[in-house]
Short mmCIF file of C-alpha atoms in Angstrom, two decimals:
data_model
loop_
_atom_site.label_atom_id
_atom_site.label_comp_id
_atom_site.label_asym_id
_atom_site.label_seq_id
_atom_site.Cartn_x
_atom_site.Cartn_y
_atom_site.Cartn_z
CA UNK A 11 -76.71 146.06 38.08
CA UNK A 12 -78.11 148.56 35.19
CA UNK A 13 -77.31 147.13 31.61
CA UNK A 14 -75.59 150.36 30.58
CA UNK A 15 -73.64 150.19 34.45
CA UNK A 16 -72.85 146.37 32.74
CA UNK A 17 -71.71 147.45 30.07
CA UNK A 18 -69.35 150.19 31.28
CA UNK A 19 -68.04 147.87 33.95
CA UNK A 20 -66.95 145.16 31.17
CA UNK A 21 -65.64 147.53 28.98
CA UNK A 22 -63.41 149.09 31.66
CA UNK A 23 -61.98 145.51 32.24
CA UNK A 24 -61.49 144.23 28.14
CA UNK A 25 -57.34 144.85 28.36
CA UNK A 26 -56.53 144.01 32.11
CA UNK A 27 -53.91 141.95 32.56
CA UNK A 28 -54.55 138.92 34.12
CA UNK A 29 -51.52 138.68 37.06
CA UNK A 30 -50.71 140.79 39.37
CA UNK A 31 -49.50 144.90 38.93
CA UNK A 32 -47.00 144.59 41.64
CA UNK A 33 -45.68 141.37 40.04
CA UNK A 34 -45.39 142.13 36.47
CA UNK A 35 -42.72 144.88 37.16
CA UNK A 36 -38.98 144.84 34.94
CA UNK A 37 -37.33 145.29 38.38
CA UNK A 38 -38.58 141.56 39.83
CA UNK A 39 -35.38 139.82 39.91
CA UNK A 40 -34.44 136.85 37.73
CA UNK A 41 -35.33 133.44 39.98
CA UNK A 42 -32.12 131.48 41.77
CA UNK A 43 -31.61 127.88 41.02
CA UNK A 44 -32.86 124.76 43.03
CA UNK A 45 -31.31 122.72 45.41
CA UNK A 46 -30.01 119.96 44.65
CA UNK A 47 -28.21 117.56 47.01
CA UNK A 48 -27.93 118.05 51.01
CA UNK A 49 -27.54 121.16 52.48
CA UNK A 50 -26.16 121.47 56.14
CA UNK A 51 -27.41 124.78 57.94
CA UNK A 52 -28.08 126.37 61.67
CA UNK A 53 -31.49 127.89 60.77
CA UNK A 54 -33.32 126.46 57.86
CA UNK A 55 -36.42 128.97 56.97
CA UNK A 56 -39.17 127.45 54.72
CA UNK A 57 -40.84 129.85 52.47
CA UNK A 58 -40.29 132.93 50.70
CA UNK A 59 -42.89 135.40 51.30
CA UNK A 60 -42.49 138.08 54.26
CA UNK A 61 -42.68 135.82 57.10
CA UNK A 62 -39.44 134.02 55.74
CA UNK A 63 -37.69 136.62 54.53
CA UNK A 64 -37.66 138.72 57.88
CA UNK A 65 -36.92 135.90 59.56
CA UNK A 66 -34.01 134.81 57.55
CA UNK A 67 -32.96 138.86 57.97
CA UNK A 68 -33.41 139.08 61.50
CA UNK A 69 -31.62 135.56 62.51
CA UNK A 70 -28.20 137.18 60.80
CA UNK A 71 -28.94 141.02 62.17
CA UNK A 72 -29.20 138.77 66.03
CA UNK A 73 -25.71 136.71 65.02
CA UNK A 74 -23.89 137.22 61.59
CA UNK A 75 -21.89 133.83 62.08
CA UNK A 76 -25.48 131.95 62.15
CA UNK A 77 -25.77 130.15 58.81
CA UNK A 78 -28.95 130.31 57.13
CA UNK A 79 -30.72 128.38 54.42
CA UNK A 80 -34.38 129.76 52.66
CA UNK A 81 -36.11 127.85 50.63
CA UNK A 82 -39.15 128.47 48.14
CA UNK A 83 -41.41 126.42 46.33
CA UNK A 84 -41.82 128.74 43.88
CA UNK A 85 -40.19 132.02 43.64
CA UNK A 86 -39.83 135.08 46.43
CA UNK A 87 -42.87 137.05 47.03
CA UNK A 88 -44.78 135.48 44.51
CA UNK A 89 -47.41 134.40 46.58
CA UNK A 90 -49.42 136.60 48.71
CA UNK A 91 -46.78 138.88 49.48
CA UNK A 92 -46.87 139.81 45.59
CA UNK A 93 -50.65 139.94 44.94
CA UNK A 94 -51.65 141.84 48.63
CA UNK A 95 -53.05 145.85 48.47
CA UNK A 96 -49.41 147.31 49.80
CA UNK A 97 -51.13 148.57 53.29
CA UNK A 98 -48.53 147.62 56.04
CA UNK A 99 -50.52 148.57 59.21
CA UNK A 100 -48.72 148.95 62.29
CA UNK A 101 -51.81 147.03 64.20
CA UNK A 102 -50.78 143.32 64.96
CA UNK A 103 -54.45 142.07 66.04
CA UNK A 104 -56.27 142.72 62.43
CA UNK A 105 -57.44 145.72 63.85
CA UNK A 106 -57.45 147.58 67.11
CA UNK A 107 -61.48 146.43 67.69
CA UNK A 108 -60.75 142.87 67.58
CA UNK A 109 -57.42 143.37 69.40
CA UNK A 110 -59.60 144.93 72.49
CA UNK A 111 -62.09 142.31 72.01
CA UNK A 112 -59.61 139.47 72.57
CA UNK A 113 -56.95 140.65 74.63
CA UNK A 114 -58.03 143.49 76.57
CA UNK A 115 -55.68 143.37 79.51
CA UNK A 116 -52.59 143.88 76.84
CA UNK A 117 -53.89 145.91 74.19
CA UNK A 118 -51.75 148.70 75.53
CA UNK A 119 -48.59 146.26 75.07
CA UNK A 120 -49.65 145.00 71.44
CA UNK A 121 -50.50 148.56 69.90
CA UNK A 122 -46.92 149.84 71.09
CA UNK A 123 -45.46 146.46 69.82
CA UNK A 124 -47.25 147.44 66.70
CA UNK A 125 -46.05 150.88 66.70
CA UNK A 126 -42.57 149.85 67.09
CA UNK A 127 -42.12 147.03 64.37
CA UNK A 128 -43.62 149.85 61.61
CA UNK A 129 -41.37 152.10 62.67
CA UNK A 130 -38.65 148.80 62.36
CA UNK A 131 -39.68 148.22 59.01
CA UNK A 132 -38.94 151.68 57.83
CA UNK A 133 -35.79 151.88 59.27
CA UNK A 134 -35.04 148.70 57.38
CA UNK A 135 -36.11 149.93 54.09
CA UNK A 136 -33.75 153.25 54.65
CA UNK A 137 -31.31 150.60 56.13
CA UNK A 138 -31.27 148.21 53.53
CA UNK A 139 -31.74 151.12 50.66
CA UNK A 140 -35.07 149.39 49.76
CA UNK A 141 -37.09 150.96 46.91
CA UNK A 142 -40.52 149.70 47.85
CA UNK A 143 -42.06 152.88 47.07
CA UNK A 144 -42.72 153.50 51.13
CA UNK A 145 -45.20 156.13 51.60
CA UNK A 146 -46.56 156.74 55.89
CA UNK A 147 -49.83 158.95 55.02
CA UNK A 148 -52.34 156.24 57.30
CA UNK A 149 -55.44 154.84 56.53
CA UNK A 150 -58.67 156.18 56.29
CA UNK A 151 -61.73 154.01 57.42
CA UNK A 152 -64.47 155.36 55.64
CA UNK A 153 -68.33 155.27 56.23
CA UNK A 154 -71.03 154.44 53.09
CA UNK A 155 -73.86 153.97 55.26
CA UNK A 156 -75.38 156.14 58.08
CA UNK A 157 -74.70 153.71 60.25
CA UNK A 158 -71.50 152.85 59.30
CA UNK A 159 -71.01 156.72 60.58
CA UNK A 160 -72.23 155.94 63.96
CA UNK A 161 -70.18 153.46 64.72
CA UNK A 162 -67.22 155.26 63.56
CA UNK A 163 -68.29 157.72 65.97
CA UNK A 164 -68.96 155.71 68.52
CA UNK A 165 -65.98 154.09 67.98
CA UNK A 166 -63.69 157.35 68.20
CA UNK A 167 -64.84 158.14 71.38
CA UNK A 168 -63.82 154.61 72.66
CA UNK A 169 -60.39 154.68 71.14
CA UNK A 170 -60.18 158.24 72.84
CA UNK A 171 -60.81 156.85 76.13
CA UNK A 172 -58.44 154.05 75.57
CA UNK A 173 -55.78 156.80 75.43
CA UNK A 174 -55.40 156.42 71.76
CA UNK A 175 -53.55 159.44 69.97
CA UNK A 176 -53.22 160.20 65.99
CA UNK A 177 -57.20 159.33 64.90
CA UNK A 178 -58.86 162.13 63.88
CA UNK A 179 -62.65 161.65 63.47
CA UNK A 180 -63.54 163.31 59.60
CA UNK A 181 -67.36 164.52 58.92
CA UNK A 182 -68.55 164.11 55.59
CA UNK A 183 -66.87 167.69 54.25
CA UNK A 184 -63.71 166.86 55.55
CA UNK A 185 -63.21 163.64 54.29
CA UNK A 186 -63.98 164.83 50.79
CA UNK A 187 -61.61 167.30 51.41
CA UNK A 188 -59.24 164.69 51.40
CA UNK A 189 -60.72 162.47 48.62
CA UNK A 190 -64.20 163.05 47.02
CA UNK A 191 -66.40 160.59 46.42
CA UNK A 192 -70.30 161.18 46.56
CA UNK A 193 -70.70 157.77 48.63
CA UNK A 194 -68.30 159.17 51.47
CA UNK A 195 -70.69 160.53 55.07
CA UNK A 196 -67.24 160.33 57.10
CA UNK A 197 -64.35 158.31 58.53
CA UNK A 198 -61.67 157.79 61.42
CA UNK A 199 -57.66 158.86 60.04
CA UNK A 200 -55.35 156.78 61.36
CA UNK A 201 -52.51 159.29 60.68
CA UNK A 202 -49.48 157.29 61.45
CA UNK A 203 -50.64 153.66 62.03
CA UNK A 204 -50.37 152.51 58.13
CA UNK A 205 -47.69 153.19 55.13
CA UNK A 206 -48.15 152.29 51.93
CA UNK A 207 -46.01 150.12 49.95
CA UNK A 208 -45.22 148.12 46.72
CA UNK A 209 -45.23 144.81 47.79
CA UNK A 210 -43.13 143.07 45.85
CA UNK A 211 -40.29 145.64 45.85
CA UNK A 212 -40.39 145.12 49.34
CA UNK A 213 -40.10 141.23 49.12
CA UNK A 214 -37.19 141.29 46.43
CA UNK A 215 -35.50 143.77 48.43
CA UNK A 216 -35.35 141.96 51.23
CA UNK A 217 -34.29 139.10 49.17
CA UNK A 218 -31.33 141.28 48.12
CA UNK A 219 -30.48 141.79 51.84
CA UNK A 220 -30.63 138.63 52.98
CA UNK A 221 -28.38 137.19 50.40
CA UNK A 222 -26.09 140.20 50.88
CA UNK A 223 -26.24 138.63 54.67
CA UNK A 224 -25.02 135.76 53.16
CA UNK A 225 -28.48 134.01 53.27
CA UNK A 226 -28.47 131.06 50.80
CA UNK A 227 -32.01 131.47 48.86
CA UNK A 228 -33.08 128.42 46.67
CA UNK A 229 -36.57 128.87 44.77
CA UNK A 230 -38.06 126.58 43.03
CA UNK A 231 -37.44 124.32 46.26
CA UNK A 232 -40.54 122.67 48.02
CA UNK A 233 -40.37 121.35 51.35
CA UNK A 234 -41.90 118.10 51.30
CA UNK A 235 -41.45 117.10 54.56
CA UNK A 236 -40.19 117.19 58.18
CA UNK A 237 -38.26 114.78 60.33
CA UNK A 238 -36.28 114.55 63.27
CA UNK A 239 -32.78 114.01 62.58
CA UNK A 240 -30.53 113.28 65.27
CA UNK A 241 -30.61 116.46 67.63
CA UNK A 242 -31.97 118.77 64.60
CA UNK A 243 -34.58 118.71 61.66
CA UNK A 244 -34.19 117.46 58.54
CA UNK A 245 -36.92 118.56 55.09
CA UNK A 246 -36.74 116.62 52.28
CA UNK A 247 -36.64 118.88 48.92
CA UNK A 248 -37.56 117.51 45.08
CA UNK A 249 -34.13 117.18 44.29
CA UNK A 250 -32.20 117.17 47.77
CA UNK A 251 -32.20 117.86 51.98
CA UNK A 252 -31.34 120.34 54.14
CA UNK A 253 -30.28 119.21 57.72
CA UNK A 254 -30.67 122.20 59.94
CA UNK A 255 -30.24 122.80 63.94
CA UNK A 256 -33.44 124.10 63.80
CA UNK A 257 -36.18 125.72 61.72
CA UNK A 258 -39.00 128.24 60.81
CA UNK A 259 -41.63 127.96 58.47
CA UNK A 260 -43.49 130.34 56.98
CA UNK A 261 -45.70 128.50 54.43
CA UNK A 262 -48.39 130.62 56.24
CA UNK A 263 -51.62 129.46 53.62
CA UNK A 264 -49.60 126.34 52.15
CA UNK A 265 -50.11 123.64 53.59
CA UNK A 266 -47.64 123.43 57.30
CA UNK A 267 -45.23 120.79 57.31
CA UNK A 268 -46.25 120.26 61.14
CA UNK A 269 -49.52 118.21 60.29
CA UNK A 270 -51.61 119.37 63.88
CA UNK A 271 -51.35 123.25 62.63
CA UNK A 272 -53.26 122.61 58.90
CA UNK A 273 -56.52 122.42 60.95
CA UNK A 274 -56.12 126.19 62.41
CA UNK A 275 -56.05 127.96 58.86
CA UNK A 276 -58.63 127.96 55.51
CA UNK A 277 -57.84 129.87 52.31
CA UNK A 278 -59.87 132.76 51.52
CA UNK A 279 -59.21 133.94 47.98
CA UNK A 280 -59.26 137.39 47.53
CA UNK A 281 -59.07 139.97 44.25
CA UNK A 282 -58.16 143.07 43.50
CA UNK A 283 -58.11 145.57 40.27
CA UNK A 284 -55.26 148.37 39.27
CA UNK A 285 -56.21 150.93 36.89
CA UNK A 286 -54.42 152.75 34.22
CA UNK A 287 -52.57 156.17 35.40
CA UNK A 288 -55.02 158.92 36.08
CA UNK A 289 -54.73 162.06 34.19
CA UNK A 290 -53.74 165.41 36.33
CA UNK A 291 -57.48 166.17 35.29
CA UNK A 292 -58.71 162.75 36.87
CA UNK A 293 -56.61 162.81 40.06
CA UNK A 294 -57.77 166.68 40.50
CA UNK A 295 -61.13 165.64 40.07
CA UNK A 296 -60.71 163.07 42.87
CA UNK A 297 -58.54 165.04 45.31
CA UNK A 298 -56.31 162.67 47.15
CA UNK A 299 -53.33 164.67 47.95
CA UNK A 300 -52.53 162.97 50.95
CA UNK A 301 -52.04 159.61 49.22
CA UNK A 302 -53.66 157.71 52.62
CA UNK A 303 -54.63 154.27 51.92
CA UNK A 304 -58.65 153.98 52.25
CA UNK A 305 -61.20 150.97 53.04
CA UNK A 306 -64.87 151.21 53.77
CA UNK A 307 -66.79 150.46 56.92
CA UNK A 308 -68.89 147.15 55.54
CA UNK A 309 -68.93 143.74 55.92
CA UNK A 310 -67.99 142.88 53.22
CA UNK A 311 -65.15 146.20 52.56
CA UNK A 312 -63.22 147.47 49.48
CA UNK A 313 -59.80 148.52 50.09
CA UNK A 314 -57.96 151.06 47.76
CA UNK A 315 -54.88 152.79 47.91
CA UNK A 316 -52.87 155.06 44.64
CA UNK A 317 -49.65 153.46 43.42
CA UNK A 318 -46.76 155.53 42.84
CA UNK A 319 -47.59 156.23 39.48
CA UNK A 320 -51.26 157.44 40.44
CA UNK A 321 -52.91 154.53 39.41
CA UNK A 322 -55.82 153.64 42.05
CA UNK A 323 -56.04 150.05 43.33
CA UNK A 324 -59.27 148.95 44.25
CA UNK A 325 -59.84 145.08 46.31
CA UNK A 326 -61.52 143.48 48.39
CA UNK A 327 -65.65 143.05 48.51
CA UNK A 328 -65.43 139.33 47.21
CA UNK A 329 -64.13 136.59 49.85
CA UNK A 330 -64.15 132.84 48.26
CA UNK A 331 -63.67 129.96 50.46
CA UNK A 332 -63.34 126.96 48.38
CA UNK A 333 -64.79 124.11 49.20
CA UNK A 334 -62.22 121.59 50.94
CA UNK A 335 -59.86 124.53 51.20
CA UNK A 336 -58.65 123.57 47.67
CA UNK A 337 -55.73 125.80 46.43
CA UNK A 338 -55.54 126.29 42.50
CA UNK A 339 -54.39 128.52 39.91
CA UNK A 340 -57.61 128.63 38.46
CA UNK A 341 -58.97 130.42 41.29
CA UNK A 342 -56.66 133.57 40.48
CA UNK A 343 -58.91 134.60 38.38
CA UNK A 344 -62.73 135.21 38.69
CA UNK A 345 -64.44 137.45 36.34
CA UNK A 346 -67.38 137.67 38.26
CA UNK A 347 -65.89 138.97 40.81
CA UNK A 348 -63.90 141.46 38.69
CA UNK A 349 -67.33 142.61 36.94
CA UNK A 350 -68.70 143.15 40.22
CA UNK A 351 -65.38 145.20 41.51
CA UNK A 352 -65.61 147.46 38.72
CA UNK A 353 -69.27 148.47 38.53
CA UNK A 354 -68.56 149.22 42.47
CA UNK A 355 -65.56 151.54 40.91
CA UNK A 356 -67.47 153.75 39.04
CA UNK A 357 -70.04 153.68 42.14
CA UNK A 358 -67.37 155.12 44.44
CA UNK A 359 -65.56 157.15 41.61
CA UNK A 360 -68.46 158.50 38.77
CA UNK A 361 -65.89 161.40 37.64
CA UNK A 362 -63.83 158.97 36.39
CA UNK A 363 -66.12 157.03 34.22
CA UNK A 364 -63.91 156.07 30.79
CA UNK A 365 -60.72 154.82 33.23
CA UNK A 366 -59.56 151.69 32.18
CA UNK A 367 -58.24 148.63 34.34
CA UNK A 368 -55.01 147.44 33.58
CA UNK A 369 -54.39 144.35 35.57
CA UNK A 370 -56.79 141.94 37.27
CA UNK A 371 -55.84 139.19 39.77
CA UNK A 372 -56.50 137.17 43.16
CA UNK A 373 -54.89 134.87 45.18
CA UNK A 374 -55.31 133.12 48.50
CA UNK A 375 -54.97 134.68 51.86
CA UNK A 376 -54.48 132.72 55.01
CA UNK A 377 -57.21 133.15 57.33
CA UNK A 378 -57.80 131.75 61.30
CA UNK A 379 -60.68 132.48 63.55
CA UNK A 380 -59.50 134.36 65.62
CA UNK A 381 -58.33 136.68 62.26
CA UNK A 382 -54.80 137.65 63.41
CA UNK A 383 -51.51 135.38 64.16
CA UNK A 384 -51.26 132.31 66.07
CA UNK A 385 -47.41 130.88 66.98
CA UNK A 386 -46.21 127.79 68.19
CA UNK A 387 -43.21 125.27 68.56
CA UNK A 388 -42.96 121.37 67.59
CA UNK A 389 -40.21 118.70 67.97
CA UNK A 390 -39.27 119.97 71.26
CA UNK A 391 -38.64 123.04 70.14
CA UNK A 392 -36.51 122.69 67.18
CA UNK A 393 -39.50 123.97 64.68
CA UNK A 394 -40.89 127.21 65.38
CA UNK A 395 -44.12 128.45 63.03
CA UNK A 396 -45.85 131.52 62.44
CA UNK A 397 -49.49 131.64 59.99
CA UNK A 398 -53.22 133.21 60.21
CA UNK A 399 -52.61 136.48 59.74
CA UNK A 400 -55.61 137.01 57.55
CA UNK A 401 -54.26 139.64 54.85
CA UNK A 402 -52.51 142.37 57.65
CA UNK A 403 -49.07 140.32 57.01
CA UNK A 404 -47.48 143.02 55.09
CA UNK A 405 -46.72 144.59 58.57
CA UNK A 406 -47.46 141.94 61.35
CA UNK A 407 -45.19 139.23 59.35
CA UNK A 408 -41.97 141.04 60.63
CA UNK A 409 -43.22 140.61 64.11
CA UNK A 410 -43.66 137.15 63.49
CA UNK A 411 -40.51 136.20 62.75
CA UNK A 412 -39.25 137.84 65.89
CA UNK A 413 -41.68 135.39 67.54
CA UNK A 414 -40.36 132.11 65.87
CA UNK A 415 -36.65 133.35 66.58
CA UNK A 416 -37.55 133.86 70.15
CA UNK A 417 -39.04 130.58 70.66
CA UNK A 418 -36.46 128.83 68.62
CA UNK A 419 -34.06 130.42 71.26
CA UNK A 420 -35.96 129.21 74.06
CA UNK A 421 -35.74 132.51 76.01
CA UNK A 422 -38.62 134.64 77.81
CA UNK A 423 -38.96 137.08 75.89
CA UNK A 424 -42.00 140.36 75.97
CA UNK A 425 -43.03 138.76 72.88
CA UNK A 426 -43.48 135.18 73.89
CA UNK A 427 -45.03 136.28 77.28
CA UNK A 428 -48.26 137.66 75.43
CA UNK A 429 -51.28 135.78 75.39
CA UNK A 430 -51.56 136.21 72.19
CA UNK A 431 -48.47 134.32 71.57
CA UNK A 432 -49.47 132.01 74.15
CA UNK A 433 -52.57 131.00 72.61
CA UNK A 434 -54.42 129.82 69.83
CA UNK A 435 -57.70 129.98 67.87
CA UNK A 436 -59.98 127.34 67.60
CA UNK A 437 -59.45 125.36 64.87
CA UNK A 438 -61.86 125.07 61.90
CA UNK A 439 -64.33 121.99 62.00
CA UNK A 440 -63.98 119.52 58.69
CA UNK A 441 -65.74 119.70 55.49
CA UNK A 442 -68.71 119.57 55.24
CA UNK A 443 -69.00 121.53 58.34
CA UNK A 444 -66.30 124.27 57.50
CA UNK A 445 -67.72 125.16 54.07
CA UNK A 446 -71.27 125.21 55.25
CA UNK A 447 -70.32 127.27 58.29
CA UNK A 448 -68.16 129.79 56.00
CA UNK A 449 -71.20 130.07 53.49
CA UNK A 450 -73.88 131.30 56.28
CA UNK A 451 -71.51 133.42 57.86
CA UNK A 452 -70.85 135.20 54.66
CA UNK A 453 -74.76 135.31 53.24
CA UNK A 454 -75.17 136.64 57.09
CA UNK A 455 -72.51 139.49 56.96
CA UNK A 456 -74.12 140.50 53.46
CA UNK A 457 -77.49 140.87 55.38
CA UNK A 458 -76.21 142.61 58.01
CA UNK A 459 -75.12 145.39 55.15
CA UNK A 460 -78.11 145.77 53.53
CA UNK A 461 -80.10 146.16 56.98
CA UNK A 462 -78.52 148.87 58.99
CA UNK A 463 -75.61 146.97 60.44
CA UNK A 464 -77.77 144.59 62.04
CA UNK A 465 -76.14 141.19 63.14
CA UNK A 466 -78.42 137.91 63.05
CA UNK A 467 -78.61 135.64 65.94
CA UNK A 468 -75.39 133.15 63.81
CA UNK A 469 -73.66 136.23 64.19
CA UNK A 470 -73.99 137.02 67.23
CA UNK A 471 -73.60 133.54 68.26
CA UNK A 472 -70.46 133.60 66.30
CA UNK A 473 -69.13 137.01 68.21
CA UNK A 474 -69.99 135.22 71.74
CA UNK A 475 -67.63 132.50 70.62
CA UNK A 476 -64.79 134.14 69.45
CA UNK A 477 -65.40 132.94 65.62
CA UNK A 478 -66.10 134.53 62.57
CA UNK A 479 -65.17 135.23 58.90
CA UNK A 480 -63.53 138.35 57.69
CA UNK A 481 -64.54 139.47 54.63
#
């Protein structure tokens, strides 16, 4: 990086706050008190983030006389589901290339799946009367590199002949029609496939519902652990119990209360900037009138979207595995990383050199190998999970917890006959072995960027098998 780039970079970042934008909001509710004592419940849902809430939601929208307990170790959405980029893609498989790489035979099945739990989740924000700010203008996968363009081509073509309907292929002119930025060749529009959201509107809302449901919510309420407890569960809390029929967790990165499943996820941290409002002048000079969410075509990809108020979030680049898959605080923040997101900014963006960052912040995603959901059932059924969905939860997360319901119910369902449902990924090896393994898969997907797209033979070894790490 050029000193004076440096320079600019830092300067832009001197008064960002360091938390989350979507979290440091006057609407976020005021945080309900603990448990304390035993609880006695039908469904007991551990965790608070998306996968929780809609299944807490769902379980009284199936049967209004089911009682429900959620609890959450800290408070709703403050987690990932507060700190994410506010994309909720309709795609279910991170992606509909890696959903035709590892299920084929029912990609048709998954993409209408897909389509159909969007088009749930905006029914339940008109439903609910859900302010989360929901915007459907799609997604935009844009090309940097010429051959980043050919494979978006190429890749067109193939979704074409799949039968694939509402992605328009953009040449350089007509992308910057949309939104102009001197690194842009071209890109595929997903018109329909993605909305864009505020994320933690959409998590308090649907705390709002669910207690409306009469959903009893205690924060500040870890599950500790698990037991059997005559013919249902029982999770021990800091200051109490809850004894429930059965239950769902959706601790997703946190560590699972059902031991075997920790092996199946790492935490990847990721980070993300938010900028002060543009200007009239600085949004005119950028275009953007459709307000479509937009990520690049690398390896290692930004992601940025405009907030309601026409600030521009910009994410991504940066993935951190740390070593032993250690979760901390001190990991939300990394001003490395945020140097290095900015100077890309003004890369991307050079008309609006002078903008300003307002908030900084990271947080941990939970990643598998096989980069989208995995499901399962322990105790005989009684504990249904959902985790691994590798930063495309926003959307997938609702589907999820129509997943653990149906397996808790022990019914056939079109859900639970998928093979995706069905199976799992291979879970990571132990440290050393997972941090080494992370660390040359990375250092190989920044080669393959800076050489034309060209994988190395740990790549491609990687691809044969099935494993990988998302950037």
């Amino acid at each position: 990086m050029a000193p004076a780039a440096m320079r600019t970079a830092a300067q832009s970042l001197a008064g960002a706050k360091p938390v989350s934008y979507w979290l440091d909001d006057p609407a976020k509710p005021d945080a309900l008190p603990a448990l304390t004592g035993d609880e006695h419940t039908d469904l007991l849902v551990v965790g608070g983030g998306y996968s929780g809430l809609w299944t807490a939601l769902i379980a009284k929208k199936r049967d209004p006389e089911r009682d429900v307990v959620l609890i959450e170790g800290h408070e709703v959405g403050w987690a990932a589901s507060g700190r994410n980029g506010g994309f909720c893609a309709a795609s279910l498989t991170h992606g509909l290339a890696n959903g035709v790489e590892r299920w084929p035979g029912e990609i048709a099945k998954l993409e209408e799946l897909g389509e159909r739990n969007l088009d749930a989740i905006e029914a339940a924000v008109a439903r609910y009367g859900i302010d989360c700010e929901f915007e459907r203008t799609g997604e935009i996968d844009v090309a940097t590199e010429p051959h980043q363009l050919e494979e978006l081509r190429e890749w067109h073509e193939e979704i074409t002949r799949l039968g694939i309907t509402g992605v328009d292929f953009l040449d350089r002119d007509a992308l910057r029609a949309e939104v102009d930025s001197p690194t842009f060749l071209g890109g595929l529009w997903d018109r329909r496939g993605v909305a864009m959201l505020h994320p933690a509107k959409l998590a308090w809302g649907l705390k709002r519902a669910c207690q409306e449901r009469g959903v009893r919510i205690y924060e500040h309420t870890r599950g500790l652990d698990l037991v059997r407890s005559g013919e249902g569960m029982a999770v021990r809390t800091p200051y109490g119990r809850v004894f429930a029929r059965r239950v769902a967790l959706g601790t997703n990165i946190f560590p699972s209360l059902v031991k075997r499943v920790r092996p199946y996820t790492v935490p990847v941290y990721d980070y993300a900037l938010m900028t002060e409002p543009l200007t009239p002048e600085q949004l005119e000079s950028i275009g953007w009138k459709g307000r479509q969410g937009l990520g690049d075509s690398a390896n290692q990809f930004h992601y940025f979207r405009l907030s309601a108020d026409n600030r521009i979030l910009w994410g991504g680049y940066d993935a951190i595995y740390p070593y032993g898959g250690r979760l901390s605080a001190d990991l939300d923040q990394r001003p490395e990383t945020f140097l290095k997101l900015a100077e890309q900014f003004f890369t991307c963006f050079p008309q609006l050199s002078g903008l300003n960052f307002s908030h900084a912040w990271g947080g941990a995603i939970d990643t598998c190998s096989r980069f989208t959901a995995f499901f399962g059932t322990a105790h005989q059924g009684r504990v249904a999970y959902a985790a691994g969905f590798t930063g495309l939860g926003v959307g997938s997360t609702r589907f999820g917890a129509d997943v653990m319901l149906d397996l808790l119910s022990g019914e056939e369902t079109e859900r639970t006959r998928l093979e995706m449902v069905r199976s799992k990924p291979m879970p990571f090896p132990p440290e050393p072995f997972a941090w080494a393994g992370i660390e040359i898969t990375k250092r190989s997907l920044a080669r393959a960027d800076n050489n034309g797209g060209h994988r190395n033979l740990w790549l491609r070894t990687m691809d044969k098998l099935g494993l990988g790490f998302d950037s």
